[in-house]
Amino acid sequence: DKLGFGHSTNNGFPGEAEGKLVGYEQWRPIERATLAFGYGLSSSALQLARAYGAIANDGIVQEISLVREERHVEGDRVMSTAIAKQIRAMLQGVVSPVGTAPRAQIHGYSVAGKTGTVKKAIAGGYSEDKYLGIFAGMAPASNPKLVLVVVIDEPKAGDYYGGLVAAPVFSRIMAGALRLMNVAPDDIKTSSVLAMLGRGTP
């Protein structure tokens, strides 16, 4: 709730859905289980980006704006700096060679993020054959400057897992954005490994 799930981001864009998150005091054992792997709630990509922004920003959640503003906004602390750093460290493991999203790696930069693969919600439940492939992450993980959420709606290429369809898109978009913003590389080891594997981002 503190991260904004179930609430509008108040970004000024008409038609935004608030999403749904039942208050924790109403969670039954089944909700605790399903929420642990991403079911039982709904959110927009923008809400997810705001939550990841808090993790990237050492536990402080900021207002969302579609227009760049020069004014400084303090934001609200929703977790300690130590907890935010611990979460970032865990999310880096997802992008490691043994994680679920090595395809999110970026030549020369550390990345922290999480995959998501969900069945699409339909009237009365969830579809059996339509999926959303998701990857949400930040870079550089050592000192995040950007957060990005990629959602692939009903992937058509056969694969539908977030680590397979959304993570590579994240890698390409984030790599380009980091270059445009002149963010210095922070991970020489990743750069060298990807170069040896021939998987450097073009």
PDB file of C-alpha atoms in Angstrom:
ATOM      1  CA  ASP A   1       0.000   0.000   0.000  1.00  0.00           C
ATOM      2  CA  LYS A   2       2.826   2.427   0.851  1.00  0.00           C
ATOM      3  CA  LEU A   3       4.358   1.733  -2.552  1.00  0.00           C
ATOM      4  CA  GLY A   4       1.145   2.865  -4.233  1.00  0.00           C
ATOM      5  CA  PHE A   5      -0.413  -0.395  -5.377  1.00  0.00           C
ATOM      6  CA  GLY A   6      -4.183  -0.058  -5.529  1.00  0.00           C
ATOM      7  CA  HIS A   7      -3.978   3.730  -5.779  1.00  0.00           C
ATOM      8  CA  SER A   8      -3.827   6.145  -8.704  1.00  0.00           C
ATOM      9  CA  THR A   9      -0.406   7.639  -9.429  1.00  0.00           C
ATOM     10  CA  ASN A  10      -2.102  11.045  -9.920  1.00  0.00           C
ATOM     11  CA  ASN A  11       0.022  11.674 -12.988  1.00  0.00           C
ATOM     12  CA  GLY A  12      -2.658  13.802 -14.650  1.00  0.00           C
ATOM     13  CA  PHE A  13      -3.202  11.399 -17.535  1.00  0.00           C
ATOM     14  CA  PRO A  14      -6.926  10.619 -17.958  1.00  0.00           C
ATOM     15  CA  GLY A  15      -8.296   7.106 -17.712  1.00  0.00           C
ATOM     16  CA  GLU A  16      -5.690   5.645 -15.367  1.00  0.00           C
ATOM     17  CA  ALA A  17      -6.821   2.496 -13.560  1.00  0.00           C
ATOM     18  CA  GLU A  18      -6.105   2.311  -9.841  1.00  0.00           C
ATOM     19  CA  GLY A  19      -5.518  -1.422  -9.837  1.00  0.00           C
ATOM     20  CA  LYS A  20      -6.449  -3.597  -6.892  1.00  0.00           C
ATOM     21  CA  LEU A  21      -4.692  -4.714  -3.740  1.00  0.00           C
ATOM     22  CA  VAL A  22      -6.694  -6.034  -0.810  1.00  0.00           C
ATOM     23  CA  GLY A  23      -5.616  -4.637   2.564  1.00  0.00           C
ATOM     24  CA  TYR A  24      -3.230  -6.936   4.431  1.00  0.00           C
ATOM     25  CA  GLU A  25      -5.624  -7.260   7.356  1.00  0.00           C
ATOM     26  CA  GLN A  26      -7.991  -9.129   5.008  1.00  0.00           C
ATOM     27  CA  TRP A  27      -5.404 -11.567   3.671  1.00  0.00           C
ATOM     28  CA  ARG A  28      -6.287 -15.188   4.189  1.00  0.00           C
ATOM     29  CA  PRO A  29      -3.643 -17.924   3.883  1.00  0.00           C
ATOM     30  CA  ILE A  30      -4.515 -18.351   0.192  1.00  0.00           C
ATOM     31  CA  GLU A  31      -3.983 -14.626  -0.490  1.00  0.00           C
ATOM     32  CA  ARG A  32      -0.621 -14.737   1.271  1.00  0.00           C
ATOM     33  CA  ALA A  33       0.423 -17.585  -1.006  1.00  0.00           C
ATOM     34  CA  THR A  34      -0.865 -16.154  -4.291  1.00  0.00           C
ATOM     35  CA  LEU A  35       0.400 -12.632  -3.614  1.00  0.00           C
ATOM     36  CA  ALA A  36       3.872 -14.060  -3.029  1.00  0.00           C
ATOM     37  CA  PHE A  37       4.110 -14.945  -6.713  1.00  0.00           C
ATOM     38  CA  GLY A  38       2.159 -12.033  -8.164  1.00  0.00           C
ATOM     39  CA  TYR A  39      -1.441 -13.200  -8.322  1.00  0.00           C
ATOM     40  CA  GLY A  40      -4.342 -11.715  -6.395  1.00  0.00           C
ATOM     41  CA  LEU A  41      -3.550  -8.107  -7.262  1.00  0.00           C
ATOM     42  CA  SER A  42      -3.597  -5.910 -10.339  1.00  0.00           C
ATOM     43  CA  SER A  43      -1.413  -2.936 -11.179  1.00  0.00           C
ATOM     44  CA  SER A  44      -0.392  -0.825 -14.121  1.00  0.00           C
ATOM     45  CA  ALA A  45       3.140  -0.729 -15.506  1.00  0.00           C
ATOM     46  CA  LEU A  46       3.404   2.814 -14.167  1.00  0.00           C
ATOM     47  CA  GLN A  47       2.520   1.684 -10.644  1.00  0.00           C
ATOM     48  CA  LEU A  48       5.114  -1.054 -10.895  1.00  0.00           C
ATOM     49  CA  ALA A  49       7.699   1.460 -12.101  1.00  0.00           C
ATOM     50  CA  ARG A  50       6.897   3.729  -9.148  1.00  0.00           C
ATOM     51  CA  ALA A  51       7.449   0.848  -6.717  1.00  0.00           C
ATOM     52  CA  TYR A  52      10.755  -0.082  -8.346  1.00  0.00           C
ATOM     53  CA  GLY A  53      11.676   3.586  -8.249  1.00  0.00           C
ATOM     54  CA  ALA A  54      11.421   3.472  -4.464  1.00  0.00           C
ATOM     55  CA  ILE A  55      13.784   0.494  -4.366  1.00  0.00           C
ATOM     56  CA  ALA A  56      16.179   2.309  -6.700  1.00  0.00           C
ATOM     57  CA  ASN A  57      15.904   5.489  -4.628  1.00  0.00           C
ATOM     58  CA  ASP A  58      17.033   3.885  -1.362  1.00  0.00           C
ATOM     59  CA  GLY A  59      13.496   3.459  -0.049  1.00  0.00           C
ATOM     60  CA  ILE A  60      11.945   6.806  -0.980  1.00  0.00           C
ATOM     61  CA  VAL A  61       8.917   6.820  -3.278  1.00  0.00           C
ATOM     62  CA  GLN A  62       8.500   9.864  -5.516  1.00  0.00           C
ATOM     63  CA  GLU A  63       5.526  11.469  -7.218  1.00  0.00           C
ATOM     64  CA  ILE A  64       4.938  10.387 -10.813  1.00  0.00           C
ATOM     65  CA  SER A  65       4.945  13.016 -13.560  1.00  0.00           C
ATOM     66  CA  LEU A  66       4.746  12.658 -17.330  1.00  0.00           C
ATOM     67  CA  VAL A  67       6.516  16.011 -17.671  1.00  0.00           C
ATOM     68  CA  ARG A  68      10.033  16.622 -16.436  1.00  0.00           C
ATOM     69  CA  GLU A  69      10.016  19.003 -13.492  1.00  0.00           C
ATOM     70  CA  GLU A  70      12.974  20.927 -12.171  1.00  0.00           C
ATOM     71  CA  ARG A  71      11.516  21.429  -8.691  1.00  0.00           C
ATOM     72  CA  HIS A  72      12.918  19.179  -5.991  1.00  0.00           C
ATOM     73  CA  VAL A  73      10.417  16.886  -4.295  1.00  0.00           C
ATOM     74  CA  GLU A  74      11.427  15.120  -1.091  1.00  0.00           C
ATOM     75  CA  GLY A  75       9.203  12.054  -1.528  1.00  0.00           C
ATOM     76  CA  ASP A  76       8.068   9.662   1.197  1.00  0.00           C
ATOM     77  CA  ARG A  77      10.211   7.025   2.849  1.00  0.00           C
ATOM     78  CA  VAL A  78       8.537   3.614   2.619  1.00  0.00           C
ATOM     79  CA  MET A  79      11.479   1.409   3.605  1.00  0.00           C
ATOM     80  CA  SER A  80      14.918   1.841   5.100  1.00  0.00           C
ATOM     81  CA  THR A  81      17.963   2.393   2.920  1.00  0.00           C
ATOM     82  CA  ALA A  82      19.368  -0.920   4.157  1.00  0.00           C
ATOM     83  CA  ILE A  83      16.258  -2.850   3.080  1.00  0.00           C
ATOM     84  CA  ALA A  84      16.233  -1.163  -0.340  1.00  0.00           C
ATOM     85  CA  LYS A  85      19.880  -2.127  -0.872  1.00  0.00           C
ATOM     86  CA  GLN A  86      19.182  -5.716   0.186  1.00  0.00           C
ATOM     87  CA  ILE A  87      16.331  -5.940  -2.319  1.00  0.00           C
ATOM     88  CA  ARG A  88      18.546  -4.523  -5.083  1.00  0.00           C
ATOM     89  CA  ALA A  89      21.181  -7.127  -4.290  1.00  0.00           C
ATOM     90  CA  MET A  90      18.601  -9.911  -4.552  1.00  0.00           C
ATOM     91  CA  LEU A  91      17.272  -8.493  -7.814  1.00  0.00           C
ATOM     92  CA  GLN A  92      20.792  -8.527  -9.252  1.00  0.00           C
ATOM     93  CA  GLY A  93      20.778 -12.291  -8.808  1.00  0.00           C
ATOM     94  CA  VAL A  94      17.811 -12.532 -11.179  1.00  0.00           C
ATOM     95  CA  VAL A  95      19.951 -11.076 -13.969  1.00  0.00           C
ATOM     96  CA  SER A  96      22.946 -13.323 -13.253  1.00  0.00           C
ATOM     97  CA  PRO A  97      23.835 -16.230 -15.572  1.00  0.00           C
ATOM     98  CA  VAL A  98      21.998 -18.609 -13.222  1.00  0.00           C
ATOM     99  CA  GLY A  99      18.965 -16.347 -12.737  1.00  0.00           C
ATOM    100  CA  THR A 100      15.739 -16.205 -14.723  1.00  0.00           C
ATOM    101  CA  ALA A 101      16.726 -13.146 -16.777  1.00  0.00           C
ATOM    102  CA  PRO A 102      20.341 -13.227 -17.986  1.00  0.00           C
ATOM    103  CA  ARG A 103      19.001 -11.718 -21.222  1.00  0.00           C
ATOM    104  CA  ALA A 104      18.419  -8.466 -19.326  1.00  0.00           C
ATOM    105  CA  GLN A 105      22.169  -7.989 -18.872  1.00  0.00           C
ATOM    106  CA  ILE A 106      23.683  -4.846 -20.383  1.00  0.00           C
ATOM    107  CA  HIS A 107      27.247  -4.591 -21.633  1.00  0.00           C
ATOM    108  CA  GLY A 108      29.244  -2.724 -18.970  1.00  0.00           C
ATOM    109  CA  TYR A 109      26.402  -2.088 -16.530  1.00  0.00           C
ATOM    110  CA  SER A 110      25.058  -3.926 -13.516  1.00  0.00           C
ATOM    111  CA  VAL A 111      21.310  -4.551 -13.673  1.00  0.00           C
ATOM    112  CA  ALA A 112      18.766  -5.413 -10.979  1.00  0.00           C
ATOM    113  CA  GLY A 113      15.290  -6.596 -11.866  1.00  0.00           C
ATOM    114  CA  LYS A 114      12.588  -9.224 -11.761  1.00  0.00           C
ATOM    115  CA  THR A 115      10.737 -11.272 -14.324  1.00  0.00           C
ATOM    116  CA  GLY A 116       7.010 -11.816 -14.327  1.00  0.00           C
ATOM    117  CA  THR A 117       4.818 -14.196 -16.301  1.00  0.00           C
ATOM    118  CA  VAL A 118       1.086 -14.059 -15.707  1.00  0.00           C
ATOM    119  CA  LYS A 119      -2.011 -15.426 -17.341  1.00  0.00           C
ATOM    120  CA  LYS A 120      -4.222 -12.623 -18.611  1.00  0.00           C
ATOM    121  CA  ALA A 121      -7.230 -11.820 -16.489  1.00  0.00           C
ATOM    122  CA  ILE A 122     -10.569 -12.472 -18.157  1.00  0.00           C
ATOM    123  CA  ALA A 123     -14.159 -12.424 -16.956  1.00  0.00           C
ATOM    124  CA  GLY A 124     -14.449 -14.987 -14.200  1.00  0.00           C
ATOM    125  CA  GLY A 125     -10.778 -15.831 -13.836  1.00  0.00           C
ATOM    126  CA  TYR A 126      -7.634 -16.181 -15.940  1.00  0.00           C
ATOM    127  CA  SER A 127      -7.036 -17.212 -19.541  1.00  0.00           C
ATOM    128  CA  GLU A 128      -5.442 -20.605 -20.115  1.00  0.00           C
ATOM    129  CA  ASP A 129      -3.476 -19.600 -23.208  1.00  0.00           C
ATOM    130  CA  LYS A 130      -2.922 -15.827 -23.133  1.00  0.00           C
ATOM    131  CA  TYR A 131      -0.059 -14.348 -21.140  1.00  0.00           C
ATOM    132  CA  LEU A 132       1.770 -11.189 -20.184  1.00  0.00           C
ATOM    133  CA  GLY A 133       5.564 -11.406 -20.142  1.00  0.00           C
ATOM    134  CA  ILE A 134       7.075  -8.769 -17.854  1.00  0.00           C
ATOM    135  CA  PHE A 135      10.469  -7.509 -16.802  1.00  0.00           C
ATOM    136  CA  ALA A 136      10.920  -4.629 -14.367  1.00  0.00           C
ATOM    137  CA  GLY A 137      14.353  -3.379 -13.470  1.00  0.00           C
ATOM    138  CA  MET A 138      16.866  -0.627 -12.876  1.00  0.00           C
ATOM    139  CA  ALA A 139      20.404   0.301 -13.870  1.00  0.00           C
ATOM    140  CA  PRO A 140      23.139   0.725 -12.931  1.00  0.00           C
ATOM    141  CA  ALA A 141      22.317  -1.482  -9.958  1.00  0.00           C
ATOM    142  CA  SER A 142      25.177   0.002  -7.920  1.00  0.00           C
ATOM    143  CA  ASN A 143      23.641   3.495  -8.140  1.00  0.00           C
ATOM    144  CA  PRO A 144      20.382   3.369 -10.117  1.00  0.00           C
ATOM    145  CA  LYS A 145      19.623   6.219 -12.490  1.00  0.00           C
ATOM    146  CA  LEU A 146      16.781   4.707 -14.501  1.00  0.00           C
ATOM    147  CA  VAL A 147      13.873   2.349 -13.902  1.00  0.00           C
ATOM    148  CA  LEU A 148      12.106   0.580 -16.753  1.00  0.00           C
ATOM    149  CA  VAL A 149       9.144  -1.793 -16.946  1.00  0.00           C
ATOM    150  CA  VAL A 150       8.567  -3.819 -20.117  1.00  0.00           C
ATOM    151  CA  VAL A 151       5.264  -5.627 -20.659  1.00  0.00           C
ATOM    152  CA  ILE A 152       4.806  -7.918 -23.656  1.00  0.00           C
ATOM    153  CA  ASP A 153       1.083  -8.480 -24.171  1.00  0.00           C
ATOM    154  CA  GLU A 154       0.269 -11.914 -25.595  1.00  0.00           C
ATOM    155  CA  PRO A 155       3.699 -12.860 -27.010  1.00  0.00           C
ATOM    156  CA  LYS A 156       3.346 -14.574 -30.382  1.00  0.00           C
ATOM    157  CA  ALA A 157       6.793 -16.106 -30.925  1.00  0.00           C
ATOM    158  CA  GLY A 158       6.111 -19.271 -28.923  1.00  0.00           C
ATOM    159  CA  ASP A 159       7.850 -18.267 -25.708  1.00  0.00           C
ATOM    160  CA  TYR A 160       5.930 -16.188 -23.195  1.00  0.00           C
ATOM    161  CA  TYR A 161       8.103 -16.105 -20.076  1.00  0.00           C
ATOM    162  CA  GLY A 162       9.153 -12.633 -18.981  1.00  0.00           C
ATOM    163  CA  GLY A 163      12.813 -13.614 -18.879  1.00  0.00           C
ATOM    164  CA  LEU A 164      12.661 -14.702 -22.520  1.00  0.00           C
ATOM    165  CA  VAL A 165      10.430 -12.101 -24.180  1.00  0.00           C
ATOM    166  CA  ALA A 166      10.569  -8.963 -22.010  1.00  0.00           C
ATOM    167  CA  ALA A 167      14.117  -9.076 -20.615  1.00  0.00           C
ATOM    168  CA  PRO A 168      15.859  -8.674 -24.013  1.00  0.00           C
ATOM    169  CA  VAL A 169      13.665  -5.660 -24.811  1.00  0.00           C
ATOM    170  CA  PHE A 170      14.558  -4.164 -21.438  1.00  0.00           C
ATOM    171  CA  SER A 171      18.246  -4.676 -22.210  1.00  0.00           C
ATOM    172  CA  ARG A 172      18.078  -2.876 -25.556  1.00  0.00           C
ATOM    173  CA  ILE A 173      15.962   0.047 -24.363  1.00  0.00           C
ATOM    174  CA  MET A 174      17.871   0.557 -21.118  1.00  0.00           C
ATOM    175  CA  ALA A 175      21.254   0.331 -22.863  1.00  0.00           C
ATOM    176  CA  GLY A 176      20.226   3.066 -25.288  1.00  0.00           C
ATOM    177  CA  ALA A 177      18.849   5.272 -22.518  1.00  0.00           C
ATOM    178  CA  LEU A 178      21.996   4.934 -20.406  1.00  0.00           C
ATOM    179  CA  ARG A 179      24.122   5.967 -23.378  1.00  0.00           C
ATOM    180  CA  LEU A 180      21.869   8.944 -24.166  1.00  0.00           C
ATOM    181  CA  MET A 181      22.117  10.113 -20.562  1.00  0.00           C
ATOM    182  CA  ASN A 182      25.902   9.598 -20.477  1.00  0.00           C
ATOM    183  CA  VAL A 183      25.698   7.292 -17.470  1.00  0.00           C
ATOM    184  CA  ALA A 184      29.141   5.812 -16.850  1.00  0.00           C
ATOM    185  CA  PRO A 185      29.480   1.987 -16.954  1.00  0.00           C
ATOM    186  CA  ASP A 186      29.882   0.417 -13.533  1.00  0.00           C
ATOM    187  CA  ASP A 187      30.450  -3.278 -14.261  1.00  0.00           C
ATOM    188  CA  ILE A 188      33.650  -4.082 -16.114  1.00  0.00           C
ATOM    189  CA  LYS A 189      33.302  -7.788 -15.290  1.00  0.00           C
ATOM    190  CA  THR A 190      29.904  -8.048 -16.979  1.00  0.00           C
ATOM    191  CA  SER A 191      31.286  -6.137 -19.935  1.00  0.00           C
ATOM    192  CA  SER A 192      34.147  -8.614 -20.319  1.00  0.00           C
ATOM    193  CA  VAL A 193      31.956 -11.702 -19.896  1.00  0.00           C
ATOM    194  CA  LEU A 194      29.389 -10.530 -22.431  1.00  0.00           C
ATOM    195  CA  ALA A 195      32.152  -9.667 -24.866  1.00  0.00           C
ATOM    196  CA  MET A 196      33.586 -13.183 -24.589  1.00  0.00           C
ATOM    197  CA  LEU A 197      30.136 -14.676 -25.114  1.00  0.00           C
ATOM    198  CA  GLY A 198      29.492 -12.430 -28.074  1.00  0.00           C
ATOM    199  CA  ARG A 199      26.367 -11.086 -26.386  1.00  0.00           C
ATOM    200  CA  GLY A 200      27.267  -7.456 -26.034  1.00  0.00           C
ATOM    201  CA  THR A 201      24.431  -5.023 -26.640  1.00  0.00           C
ATOM    202  CA  PRO A 202      24.783  -3.511 -30.132  1.00  0.00           C
TER     203      PRO A 202
END
